Every structure is written in C-alpha cells, then in structure tokens.
Steps between C-alpha positions, in 0.01 A plus 500: 500500500675267258856387551608725213335803659663413833844484341437832326394665828809358671717636220345844535568499875861400444547764231348757734739394774795515262407846373450630853830353623697636207330838546598516868860407425522754218355764734766416762777538244348823364519654846818348639745542212449875439466564873840360583656664196405834656532402867833330553482309831841640595503862387793606721841333460551262792862609529390859558248387763771298676744793494240738643420270790862403566606864509220594738571219744876547511454728799286237674166544666406727791286419801339845483373433147354165601326653801364778279355246257348304787341820630353572157364147477353530848326825408347346188388192693353720773284698258383182326433312825308786662295543182414129481408496868288812456316344208456174693328685784285703260380179338386382843260796493376426147129411472555139397776247473688578182715197439209295375468127514788278400413369157714190554776380733763667280385845608633678811286796619808642677652613172181680404473666840865604486466660156179682590649618831813633331304690237257649749766586758742665256220708349365612836849587625549719192169674565596559863820674387289706261293620796819608680621692194160659436481619861856638502619247758743299289797475736732212587337469841147486357603224260662309787181538703295376205715190455515439875124530539435267208750247637343516847155438357629201303667355811182543702317306230753218522429468872141415411623207299787415272410402145530133420809485285508187285821325415663513158315193376166665571606821325632325190228237496511121521739288306872513457651776292622378165843583363337744258324679787821520704671654198227764475526578873878534469468735202243721671713507815809606306302775327374632834852488645637700205240771557574503872875542468452763225290707741770516769676797340430875480237584236614575146185435292382793290144549625606440860735797479243709311191464720438167676753593770525878457128547574516303830819685591326835446207384712731414788670839471177698486296266727197547274380501140613816325380662182683719254762236415549490123546123480188347347585154632471622861125520444455142382328264749755429773388204708834325446692820563335510843659163576829641373453786747485244780814327373690828460398609847600186689806411293562636149454445126633143499217400733260655247641274229462198725128575531477440126678166541237411760231583244665265250497219759135573575412509131657157449318369805169635368553345156581164658211513748245589231624222273506250786142589588357491148738265316781312671846537647682439173311781323588735787871421477494528120328839521756630751783380275351672196454820700861522623636408155436867413825668600335841516273372777806408708665835424191704590454300820849598618444874453288762671235477228128424533420261215526170690289640784238614248498150350450345843204717598327452165562125502335481842207703364458249216536202735243617754257606227527161330441315828208730582335412170566130562350512849194685375439252219546203730243640742258584219506877538706806558366556850715235661687671789845359425468615139414852616803507727731385225347754262563775755859389548550492124385862477740597780793339319396669176494831688852432626606438140348833398696655788830375359490605136265662249568215258297268721187642334469249209540203736243640744260576213525139382426376852196729522366346178550154649310602814203600285530185287512267800199672656311482171556126473392440858168681455184335375191640334435751219796664326441851641470360852828316456664813359391711796624228732842509329543878513460532876787271615728649234415851618560408864829331413620803305384731779697313768812494281464874435458575871815304586698684231342841560761645742758537223258653253359741760855598592570583136176694475603714795861556386455536123129535429501171307432163669691311228777756452650559252264310270162590347432827687845661506566704810780691668810546275330292229366636172432373149865541399623285786224242451601464134868476597426231759279281278670549161174414325557363152846361574380142546452207264164602358648535153677166526214250555721196438712591804184536707399148402850372577531689828496182717782351295695828495472563873610142569784461250622857456417650838806555720502644851611864500506542120277685258205296378291323768781546759462158664638148483211262560637167378344271238266297721198733512472516122585132463235375742209731419392342166497157666173609660334437162593132516356408840184531707455848642410516868265782605784677681704486180217664307474773762875556497507517120220756504687727745824459306321576175347823631828622648699405191249662265514831686880481519522431125281803428746708702794354308326593176463858624836572667844342505533605865236238585699226326602350833451134587516600867149644468377144439666355809170478699376228264821296506381300800179406320692418181733276699201313642337464159823373346568258785148358482531454123834326540357267765203412279726438202534142622174414320705511178767260624555172319697198622768569241512881541413699812442857388448629855839363604670669206340839570569464873865439418502815290354689795773375734767595247357849455472551876857383547635730228304792642646439846851466359460829314363674808773354721770629263338844493481506879860379516611797290341732757646293787246609766646254750814712517303786651281269708806340659684827556768448234387820325376825654194695393676773301719253312199289404298798379792640301547157341130476406395860434837643401503872440136539601574419863821702500334811364194483726731467800707788361194721520515460878877548515569771241192722527428729792226418751163626380584456131207422272578294188309470175557162333499457122449150353564338838194367690684324787549698820492250788867524596524876548382701797497831310176662393460395137243493221560170317417471133257212546327534162820611322316819406646763734695686231259457209200597712675797661602622155145450373359694796764778517594538133878546527811416697471833683139430587599165645778661701265764642247230592763296684634799691146591598444149635818513708717261300875546543646214294430282197599136447503364145510128433694527176442135407127548554507801269684300233240223541222753436671627185493169313223279358280336608517730803547830316326738739740796480507697174798682356338826608462374856869404502611839370301678770661272758844593372405866525372439853830334593722770356301796631357398834694204637841467665642149485585349840578143391497294181541571128315765300233420243732549204529140377131415537280471193282262293680185393791543741628192681431555875838346580673795331324791671704503820352495850146376533400792721571866541418726795454873451442804717211714377608859432 
C-alpha cells in the first residue's frame, strides 16, 4: 500500500468514526428531548407533596402502625426465605450440579445457586398450594402446616452442612468498585427502596382489586377452586395468586405486595449474576440500572400484580437454556449430563412462566426454537440426521414445560371445558359475542402502518403509566441503548437475547395491529431484562470507538446516569404524593389512606356492607373492582354487563326479569365508568343502550344512594355529572 493509499484509508476510518459519533449523539437527542417534553421529571408540585406529608404527620406516628408494618415485612420475608430454602434443598436432589464451572475469578456460583433456588422454590410452593385448593383443603391451618413442613425440611438440610457464603468482594468480583459503579449501585438501591416503601400500604392498583387479590380471597373463603364465577380472569393461570393466597392467609394483602418486591430484588440479582458470569461486573450493574430506569417496573413491583414474577421465571428459563447449550457445545455434544440438567431446569422455569400468565407463550415459543437450533448445531452428519436429532430435545423440553404448567390448564378444562379459557375454544359463559367484545378485532393500528413502524418510539416517548396508549412509563434508556448493538461486537448471548426479543415483539406488534386493547407495553415486560442486558453490553463495548480527544462511551454513560437520576426523582416525587410512609409509620389509618387514594370507590364499596341488608346480592355496572366489599356481587370485569344483558334479554324488562331470577337485590352503577364508555375512543355504549338503561332505572330501580342518570350523556364532562356512583334497590 502506498503512502497515499494509507492516508486515504486513514481518512475513511476517521470519517466513519465521525459519522458514527454524530449519529449516536443525534440519536440521543432525538430520544431525550421529546421524552422529557412529555415526561416532566417533577409532574406533581413539590409544594403539594410537602403539604400532603406535613398534614399527615401532624398527628405523629403510632407504635401500632410500625409494628403492623414490621409484621407485614416479616410475612413477606418468611415466604421468600422458605421458598429459597425449599429450592435450595430441591437442587441438592437434582441429577447434576447446576451452577457450572466458574468461567473466571469474577464469577460467584452462590448468586447462580440463589437465583435458581428462589425460582424453583417459589414455583413449587405455588404448586403445593394448588394441590391444597384442588383437594378442597385450603385452610389457614393447612397453609401453616405447608410452610412449617417446608421450613423444617430446609433446616434439616442446613444441619447437613451450611453453604459456603462468600464475602462481598467474592460476590462482586475482584477489584475496587469505581465511582461510576458505586453510583449505579446507589441508583438501583434507591429504586428498590422506593418499590419497597410503596408496597407497605393497602392495595389500590386496578387489577389487584379486580382479580389478583379477589381470586385468592375467594379461594380462602371457599377452601377450593370453584366454577360458575363469571369473571374470566379467575381462570387465567394462577401460580402467583397461589403465593398471594399464602400471604393473605398468614398476614394480609400488604404481604402479597411485598412478595412482588422480593421478585424485583431477585430479578435484579439474576440480571447481575448472568452478566457477571458471561460479561463482567460493570455490564451487570449497567443492566440493573437500565432495568430500574423504567418507572412502570418499580410500580408493578410494588403491587399485587404478576408481571415481574413472570419476567423472573422466563429470564431464568433463558439463562439455564443458554448455559445448557454452552455446556453441550463445550463437551462436543448434547449428551453431556450437566447440559441435560440445565435443559431440564430451563423447561421447569418455562413451565412456571406458563403457569403465571398466558402471555408467556411467545417467549416460551422462542426458547423452544432455540432448543432445536442449539441441538441442530451440536449434531454432526447428514442433514436429516441432524434434523431428527434437533426435534427430540425440543420435544422433550416442550413436554416438560407443558407438564409443569398442566395443573392450571387441566383445572380450566374441568371447570369451563376449555384449557385456555376464555380463548380459542370459548366455554362456559363465553360465546362469539363476548369473544368479539373482549378482543375488539379491527380496532388496532393495522390501517396506520406508520404508527406500527414507530411503535418503539411511541411507547417510549408517549407512553405514560395509567393513561391510554401503551399505559406504561419505561424511560428512554431501552430505546437509546438498543441501536448501539449495531456498532459493537455481538456476543452469542446477545444474539440469543435479540432473537427472543424479536419473536416476542413481533407477536406483540401483530396484536397491536389487530386490537387497541393489546396496545400495552406491560405485555413486553418479560423481555425487558434481556433488553437491559443487550443495552448494557453494547454500552460497555462502545469503548472501542473512544478517541483520546473524545470518549463516546463516557458521554453515553453520563447520559445514562442522568436518565436514571431523573427517573428516580420522578418516581420519588410520585411516591411522595402517595406518602406511603404515613401509613407504614401509623400516622394514617387504613380507611383514611384508602379514601385518600380510591376516593368514592372505597366509600361506596364499604357502603354496600353498611347500607344493604345481609344477604344482598349486587349487580355492578361499569365497575370491575370488588375487593373491598364482603357482599355477594357480580363485578363488571369486561365492562359488558349491561350491553350483554340487553343483547341477551332484548329489553329493560327482560334484564330485570333475568336479575330477579338470579337472585339479585341491588344494582350499583359506576356513573363515571358509564360516561367513559359513552365517549371516543372508548365508545362502547350506544344511544339506544343508554335509553334502555334510563328506562331500566325509572321503571325497575329505587335509588338508595347517589345521583340519578339524568346528566349523563355523550360529550358530558364527568366532573359535572354529580356523584361517581349510585346504588339502587331492584324492584
């Protein structure tokens, strides 16, 4: 090469570096500026937050409240500790050692063993509670015996030998922590603390009050699974609800929320341990920071929801599958015992994921494809021989996962006639009309292809927790870091993670194209852990583009710290507006807190117990939440009670006769919910439906409490319609 050619090649490299650097910086600005235009870091006036907290603490704190919070914490810790111990002992019985060999001195097998033990123990405990419910023996004493027996077995195992607990330096790896790493640890710790304190209050989250807590409460009342309950969500897989049953039995709903906080801690531990094993400590801390920068993750982890638990089980399934493939390739074949054990454990974790939520299916399908692919690559010989060799391990893996998940699907088959009720095959109280109402086929973005292409940008920049359109606040870091993968070397684990994320995202996007009801970022939460790892790895590798005069990795790392800090400030202000510490320290009682958070909803559901006679049966309209009433009620979970009844019975009189025949004595109307359903984009109630409802009110209802329907109609401001609820006696 001549000197001229060398200078030209050098110029091309420098121009490439300049273009890449400018592109990254432009991308950062493109994400950050619009994101923080929409998401103000301080969305609640600080003066209002201060006044709320000052007013609550004027009466001081109460020892009883502090002791109650300590009891709730103890119950959550007990369930988590017994589950981890149970899993630890079960791993002693596993065919082979699962932790694998330390790849380098930076790796601590204890973290791996702890994550695997927690996942296995929590899943098995949930299955044990299922057995109690299926056999009609779900009582407080049987749950106590279950926990006591599991604890005794764990203690007997400890007598045989305590595990060798390494010190902090061994867990975090050699070398001093840098200032950047300490900053990441501090940020992750603050995020975890915010979720913890947010969980120390009575539940107020929507789905918790609709089914995540009402289903376990019904199980404890009936001591068994019961059919004939017209709440479709009660027939979803309920592995996590079984753990909520344990929490409700030994303490109450706050303990159930604390179980979710434990799952967040375990998820962060798993992300860090995987990254430490396959990358390094810095990547693990970066990935954890990216993960907790999503405010919706912290919110979901403080509520009696199931999404973080689902993410944890599926992340473990990915981890163990990836290590199984690595062990098999290192040994030169798929028959290596440790690889088989890891493959079996991966299938078990996938089965636990399928036992938590139907939406685990795309993730599990992607893992099944990877099982076949890994087996195919490990085989030698003719193509057909290799293909047959790939099908068998994939079939076995899928079979084990299906067996682990089968209790919930067999339960549904027995109660409804459909193992995946209410989907695909219909079943009890489910017909074509209701299936169409539930799915809203054709209401998605299929006719707006540009929005489908821009969905990642929209869900990041425009998505806000609790609001229409994606319904989640995920922060800018996931979208910012993901394209950086194109600029660096891609580790095999990164390629695997991208494949799983691509399959899950593609199926989710198809659902968004079909129905606006599937336009929920929360359905993608299981891949957030993998995306955090991919982004962290890309950011770590970005150092290959550094120059002495400009360090791109340092600039992007600074942006990450700023985004994490702003996210934590925003979350802290939001938590401050709720002031959970007031309840946790006894400065506010339960009723006052729930009235402050739920308002008229809590007042009216408590009024059902106070104003209605014992034995009353209440039909809810446009109100799906029923956790805080002890009356017999039919909640309007799908917001279709009136429209469906009118469709089935033909008139207001027909609806009245149907209700009387079913033993209903009262009707509750959520007037704000009705107004919501009368206006776009949620127009579900037609003018004819509203007129029949008015006829029903005037002819067959006697108002007990609240305002009549008079002011309600399309285009009416909900603030002007009077009380949010009305209670009627059925005549």
